């Protein structure tokens, strides 16, 4: 009896947003209308959100969102993939430094920069393949190998905890965006690990530096709100008036976040080949 009672309470809670969907959206619409009537510098944001809310599909069948919630909770708090990538990539440059392979490369016609780019491309390809296997596996496991149990085409707001995301996303679109941002963050993490490896005289130093980096990331996750961005949990960037007004042009917070992460990747990829020859000569 207790098990049945718990199951009914869980199901009732997961269906709350669907039962009250029209009321939830109407409340958000009214908040936007009031913001427009008040005027001020945020009017364009209110108008944009009002437009987004107006496009949300209101007619959909009732569906259990439990597995969708499980998948999103895992994706948004997942740091395991970073640990896997750290172990895979920490020795890409430091092994060559340790074994003095760089001595031969320094006097070869190919040069250190070409070698550095070869190592970077190899690390990025291996990381990409790893993520290509990892994320689909997570989706399959979290939906218990039954993809149809996730309401892919329902509005995202049917999921409890996502009613303040005022975008016209389906569950599928949000999950794809979430995974895309996680992939971008993973490549940024790999690029920093490669930088540490390129600066290390041996694998022990590289492992220690990578371990400290991962420790900082793990501790950062514990920070409220902003710490989650470190692992690509950008739920908060989608909530509310999630735009930056730049001279009348609205730029989504996620676009700003993605640009910053991409700049970090590019900075690392430029710095590693530039400094690697001097670093190898020093060791």
mmCIF file of N, CA and C in Angstrom, residues 149-219:
data_model
loop_
_atom_site.group_PDB
_atom_site.id
_atom_site.type_symbol
_atom_site.label_atom_id
_atom_site.label_comp_id
_atom_site.label_asym_id
_atom_site.label_seq_id
_atom_site.Cartn_x
_atom_site.Cartn_y
_atom_site.Cartn_z
ATOM 1 N N UNK A 149 9.387 6.624 -24.054
ATOM 2 C CA UNK A 149 8.878 7.001 -22.730
ATOM 3 C C UNK A 149 9.196 8.445 -22.372
ATOM 4 N N UNK A 150 9.985 9.115 -23.195
ATOM 5 C CA UNK A 150 10.270 10.537 -22.978
ATOM 6 C C UNK A 150 9.386 11.354 -23.919
ATOM 7 N N UNK A 151 8.638 12.339 -23.403
ATOM 8 C CA UNK A 151 7.745 13.148 -24.255
ATOM 9 C C UNK A 151 8.539 14.191 -25.061
ATOM 10 N N UNK A 152 9.243 13.733 -26.075
ATOM 11 C CA UNK A 152 10.192 14.569 -26.821
ATOM 12 C C UNK A 152 9.547 15.833 -27.397
ATOM 13 N N UNK A 153 8.308 15.725 -27.883
ATOM 14 C CA UNK A 153 7.684 16.846 -28.593
ATOM 15 C C UNK A 153 6.795 17.711 -27.712
ATOM 16 N N UNK A 154 6.751 17.423 -26.421
ATOM 17 C CA UNK A 154 5.979 18.259 -25.505
ATOM 18 C C UNK A 154 6.731 19.563 -25.220
ATOM 19 N N UNK A 155 6.006 20.629 -24.885
ATOM 20 C CA UNK A 155 6.694 21.857 -24.446
ATOM 21 C C UNK A 155 7.539 21.580 -23.213
ATOM 22 N N UNK A 156 8.677 22.212 -23.124
ATOM 23 C CA UNK A 156 9.582 21.982 -21.995
ATOM 24 C C UNK A 156 8.913 22.287 -20.660
ATOM 25 N N UNK A 157 8.001 23.245 -20.655
ATOM 26 C CA UNK A 157 7.375 23.688 -19.404
ATOM 27 C C UNK A 157 6.470 22.635 -18.762
ATOM 28 N N UNK A 158 6.214 21.510 -19.430
ATOM 29 C CA UNK A 158 5.422 20.448 -18.791
ATOM 30 C C UNK A 158 6.213 19.781 -17.678
ATOM 31 N N UNK A 159 7.531 19.970 -17.680
ATOM 32 C CA UNK A 159 8.390 19.350 -16.662
ATOM 33 C C UNK A 159 8.467 20.272 -15.448
ATOM 34 N N UNK A 160 8.163 19.737 -14.290
ATOM 35 C CA UNK A 160 8.213 20.519 -13.053
ATOM 36 C C UNK A 160 9.633 21.036 -12.830
ATOM 37 N N UNK A 161 9.764 22.328 -12.565
ATOM 38 C CA UNK A 161 11.068 22.957 -12.377
ATOM 39 C C UNK A 161 11.533 23.732 -13.591
ATOM 40 N N UNK A 162 10.798 23.589 -14.708
ATOM 41 C CA UNK A 162 11.190 24.262 -15.950
ATOM 42 C C UNK A 162 10.145 25.276 -16.412
ATOM 43 N N UNK A 163 9.191 25.595 -15.530
ATOM 44 C CA UNK A 163 8.138 26.535 -15.912
ATOM 45 C C UNK A 163 8.637 27.982 -16.011
ATOM 46 N N UNK A 164 9.805 28.262 -15.443
ATOM 47 C CA UNK A 164 10.361 29.618 -15.536
ATOM 48 C C UNK A 164 11.298 29.793 -16.734
ATOM 49 N N UNK A 165 11.447 28.744 -17.539
ATOM 50 C CA UNK A 165 12.161 28.887 -18.814
ATOM 51 C C UNK A 165 11.136 29.350 -19.841
ATOM 52 N N UNK A 166 11.209 30.608 -20.202
ATOM 53 C CA UNK A 166 10.164 31.246 -21.005
ATOM 54 C C UNK A 166 10.531 31.238 -22.484
ATOM 55 N N UNK A 167 10.909 30.059 -22.975
ATOM 56 C CA UNK A 167 11.277 29.871 -24.369
ATOM 57 C C UNK A 167 10.352 28.822 -24.975
ATOM 58 N N UNK A 168 10.151 28.891 -26.279
ATOM 59 C CA UNK A 168 9.270 27.922 -26.941
ATOM 60 C C UNK A 168 10.052 26.684 -27.374
ATOM 61 N N UNK A 169 10.669 26.009 -26.391
ATOM 62 C CA UNK A 169 11.433 24.794 -26.652
ATOM 63 C C UNK A 169 10.555 23.576 -26.418
ATOM 64 N N UNK A 170 10.776 22.551 -27.224
ATOM 65 C CA UNK A 170 10.262 21.232 -26.879
ATOM 66 C C UNK A 170 11.295 20.555 -25.974
ATOM 67 N N UNK A 171 10.894 19.449 -25.362
ATOM 68 C CA UNK A 171 11.822 18.695 -24.520
ATOM 69 C C UNK A 171 13.031 18.250 -25.335
ATOM 70 N N UNK A 172 12.802 17.792 -26.562
ATOM 71 C CA UNK A 172 13.897 17.350 -27.430
ATOM 72 C C UNK A 172 14.859 18.490 -27.734
ATOM 73 N N UNK A 173 14.334 19.655 -28.081
ATOM 74 C CA UNK A 173 15.196 20.799 -28.417
ATOM 75 C C UNK A 173 16.055 21.203 -27.224
ATOM 76 N N UNK A 174 15.457 21.224 -26.048
ATOM 77 C CA UNK A 174 16.226 21.616 -24.867
ATOM 78 C C UNK A 174 17.319 20.599 -24.551
ATOM 79 N N UNK A 175 17.002 19.312 -24.669
ATOM 80 C CA UNK A 175 18.008 18.279 -24.403
ATOM 81 C C UNK A 175 19.156 18.382 -25.406
ATOM 82 N N UNK A 176 18.850 18.623 -26.680
ATOM 83 C CA UNK A 176 19.901 18.759 -27.691
ATOM 84 C C UNK A 176 20.771 19.984 -27.415
ATOM 85 N N UNK A 177 20.139 21.101 -27.038
ATOM 86 C CA UNK A 177 20.908 22.307 -26.696
ATOM 87 C C UNK A 177 21.785 22.030 -25.482
ATOM 88 N N UNK A 178 21.213 21.353 -24.494
ATOM 89 C CA UNK A 178 21.950 21.020 -23.276
ATOM 90 C C UNK A 178 23.181 20.177 -23.592
ATOM 91 N N UNK A 179 22.995 19.138 -24.405
ATOM 92 C CA UNK A 179 24.119 18.270 -24.764
ATOM 93 C C UNK A 179 25.140 19.032 -25.598
ATOM 94 N N UNK A 180 24.667 19.883 -26.518
ATOM 95 C CA UNK A 180 25.585 20.682 -27.335
ATOM 96 C C UNK A 180 26.475 21.570 -26.488
ATOM 97 N N UNK A 181 25.900 22.217 -25.476
ATOM 98 C CA UNK A 181 26.688 23.072 -24.587
ATOM 99 C C UNK A 181 27.645 22.247 -23.732
ATOM 100 N N UNK A 182 27.190 21.064 -23.319
ATOM 101 C CA UNK A 182 28.075 20.184 -22.544
ATOM 102 C C UNK A 182 29.286 19.766 -23.386
ATOM 103 N N UNK A 183 29.043 19.479 -24.659
ATOM 104 C CA UNK A 183 30.139 19.106 -25.561
ATOM 105 C C UNK A 183 31.128 20.260 -25.690
ATOM 106 N N UNK A 184 30.615 21.475 -25.840
ATOM 107 C CA UNK A 184 31.486 22.653 -25.948
ATOM 108 C C UNK A 184 32.327 22.825 -24.686
ATOM 109 N N UNK A 185 31.702 22.656 -23.521
ATOM 110 C CA UNK A 185 32.426 22.764 -22.246
ATOM 111 C C UNK A 185 33.474 21.657 -22.136
ATOM 112 N N UNK A 186 33.138 20.461 -22.603
ATOM 113 C CA UNK A 186 34.102 19.348 -22.566
ATOM 114 C C UNK A 186 35.331 19.647 -23.415
ATOM 115 N N UNK A 187 35.125 20.219 -24.596
ATOM 116 C CA UNK A 187 36.272 20.579 -25.444
ATOM 117 C C UNK A 187 37.115 21.675 -24.783
ATOM 118 N N UNK A 188 36.450 22.605 -24.100
ATOM 119 C CA UNK A 188 37.194 23.642 -23.372
ATOM 120 C C UNK A 188 38.029 23.010 -22.257
ATOM 121 N N UNK A 189 37.449 22.066 -21.543
ATOM 122 C CA UNK A 189 38.164 21.371 -20.468
ATOM 123 C C UNK A 189 39.365 20.617 -21.029
ATOM 124 N N UNK A 190 39.163 19.922 -22.143
ATOM 125 C CA UNK A 190 40.261 19.180 -22.779
ATOM 126 C C UNK A 190 41.372 20.127 -23.195
ATOM 127 N N UNK A 191 41.017 21.279 -23.737
ATOM 128 C CA UNK A 191 42.039 22.233 -24.196
ATOM 129 C C UNK A 191 42.881 22.731 -23.020
ATOM 130 N N UNK A 192 42.254 22.936 -21.859
ATOM 131 C CA UNK A 192 43.016 23.364 -20.671
ATOM 132 C C UNK A 192 43.900 22.225 -20.173
ATOM 133 N N UNK A 193 43.384 21.004 -20.200
ATOM 134 C CA UNK A 193 44.192 19.831 -19.811
ATOM 135 C C UNK A 193 45.407 19.706 -20.725
ATOM 136 N N UNK A 194 45.223 19.913 -22.020
ATOM 137 C CA UNK A 194 46.339 19.853 -22.969
ATOM 138 C C UNK A 194 47.362 20.948 -22.688
ATOM 139 N N UNK A 195 46.888 22.128 -22.303
ATOM 140 C CA UNK A 195 47.810 23.199 -21.937
ATOM 141 C C UNK A 195 48.661 22.790 -20.736
ATOM 142 N N UNK A 196 48.026 22.217 -19.722
ATOM 143 C CA UNK A 196 48.758 21.739 -18.543
ATOM 144 C C UNK A 196 49.775 20.680 -18.943
ATOM 145 N N UNK A 197 49.354 19.746 -19.802
ATOM 146 C CA UNK A 197 50.249 18.677 -20.246
ATOM 147 C C UNK A 197 51.450 19.227 -20.999
ATOM 148 N N UNK A 198 51.201 20.233 -21.842
ATOM 149 C CA UNK A 198 52.298 20.803 -22.645
ATOM 150 C C UNK A 198 53.305 21.553 -21.790
ATOM 151 N N UNK A 199 52.896 21.997 -20.616
ATOM 152 C CA UNK A 199 53.789 22.730 -19.718
ATOM 153 C C UNK A 199 54.503 21.824 -18.719
ATOM 154 N N UNK A 200 54.189 20.521 -18.757
ATOM 155 C CA UNK A 200 54.695 19.605 -17.734
ATOM 156 C C UNK A 200 55.899 18.811 -18.230
ATOM 157 N N UNK A 201 56.918 18.642 -17.396
ATOM 158 C CA UNK A 201 58.114 17.882 -17.808
ATOM 159 C C UNK A 201 57.903 16.376 -17.804
ATOM 160 N N UNK A 202 56.859 15.902 -17.101
ATOM 161 C CA UNK A 202 56.605 14.460 -17.046
ATOM 162 C C UNK A 202 55.138 14.220 -16.719
ATOM 163 N N UNK A 203 54.736 12.953 -16.744
ATOM 164 C CA UNK A 203 53.332 12.600 -16.532
ATOM 165 C C UNK A 203 52.861 12.845 -15.105
ATOM 166 N N UNK A 204 53.788 12.745 -14.153
ATOM 167 C CA UNK A 204 53.399 12.968 -12.757
ATOM 168 C C UNK A 204 52.961 14.409 -12.550
ATOM 169 N N UNK A 205 53.745 15.337 -13.082
ATOM 170 C CA UNK A 205 53.392 16.758 -12.952
ATOM 171 C C UNK A 205 52.091 17.057 -13.695
ATOM 172 N N UNK A 206 51.955 16.488 -14.896
ATOM 173 C CA UNK A 206 50.744 16.706 -15.682
ATOM 174 C C UNK A 206 49.516 16.150 -14.969
ATOM 175 N N UNK A 207 49.658 14.930 -14.411
ATOM 176 C CA UNK A 207 48.533 14.328 -13.691
ATOM 177 C C UNK A 207 48.151 15.169 -12.477
ATOM 178 N N UNK A 208 49.164 15.652 -11.760
ATOM 179 C CA UNK A 208 48.899 16.478 -10.577
ATOM 180 C C UNK A 208 48.170 17.762 -10.964
ATOM 181 N N UNK A 209 48.649 18.421 -12.025
ATOM 182 C CA UNK A 209 48.002 19.652 -12.481
ATOM 183 C C UNK A 209 46.573 19.399 -12.949
ATOM 184 N N UNK A 210 46.370 18.293 -13.670
ATOM 185 C CA UNK A 210 45.031 17.949 -14.155
ATOM 186 C C UNK A 210 44.121 17.589 -12.994
ATOM 187 N N UNK A 211 44.659 16.892 -12.001
ATOM 188 C CA UNK A 211 43.869 16.533 -10.820
ATOM 189 C C UNK A 211 43.422 17.782 -10.071
ATOM 190 N N UNK A 212 44.319 18.761 -9.948
ATOM 191 C CA UNK A 212 43.963 20.015 -9.273
ATOM 192 C C UNK A 212 42.905 20.781 -10.071
ATOM 193 N N UNK A 213 43.047 20.755 -11.406
ATOM 194 C CA UNK A 213 42.042 21.401 -12.255
ATOM 195 C C UNK A 213 40.684 20.742 -12.061
ATOM 196 N N UNK A 214 40.660 19.411 -12.093
ATOM 197 C CA UNK A 214 39.390 18.709 -11.921
ATOM 198 C C UNK A 214 38.817 18.952 -10.530
ATOM 199 N N UNK A 215 39.705 19.000 -9.525
ATOM 200 C CA UNK A 215 39.244 19.295 -8.166
ATOM 201 C C UNK A 215 38.597 20.670 -8.083
ATOM 202 N N UNK A 216 39.203 21.655 -8.758
ATOM 203 C CA UNK A 216 38.633 23.007 -8.773
ATOM 204 C C UNK A 216 37.268 23.013 -9.456
ATOM 205 N N UNK A 217 37.153 22.252 -10.551
ATOM 206 C CA UNK A 217 35.869 22.142 -11.252
ATOM 207 C C UNK A 217 34.830 21.496 -10.342
ATOM 208 N N UNK A 218 35.203 20.413 -9.681
ATOM 209 C CA UNK A 218 34.265 19.694 -8.809
ATOM 210 C C UNK A 218 33.800 20.574 -7.660
ATOM 211 N N UNK A 219 34.738 21.316 -7.063
ATOM 212 C CA UNK A 219 34.358 22.218 -5.966
ATOM 213 C C UNK A 219 33.503 23.377 -6.486
#
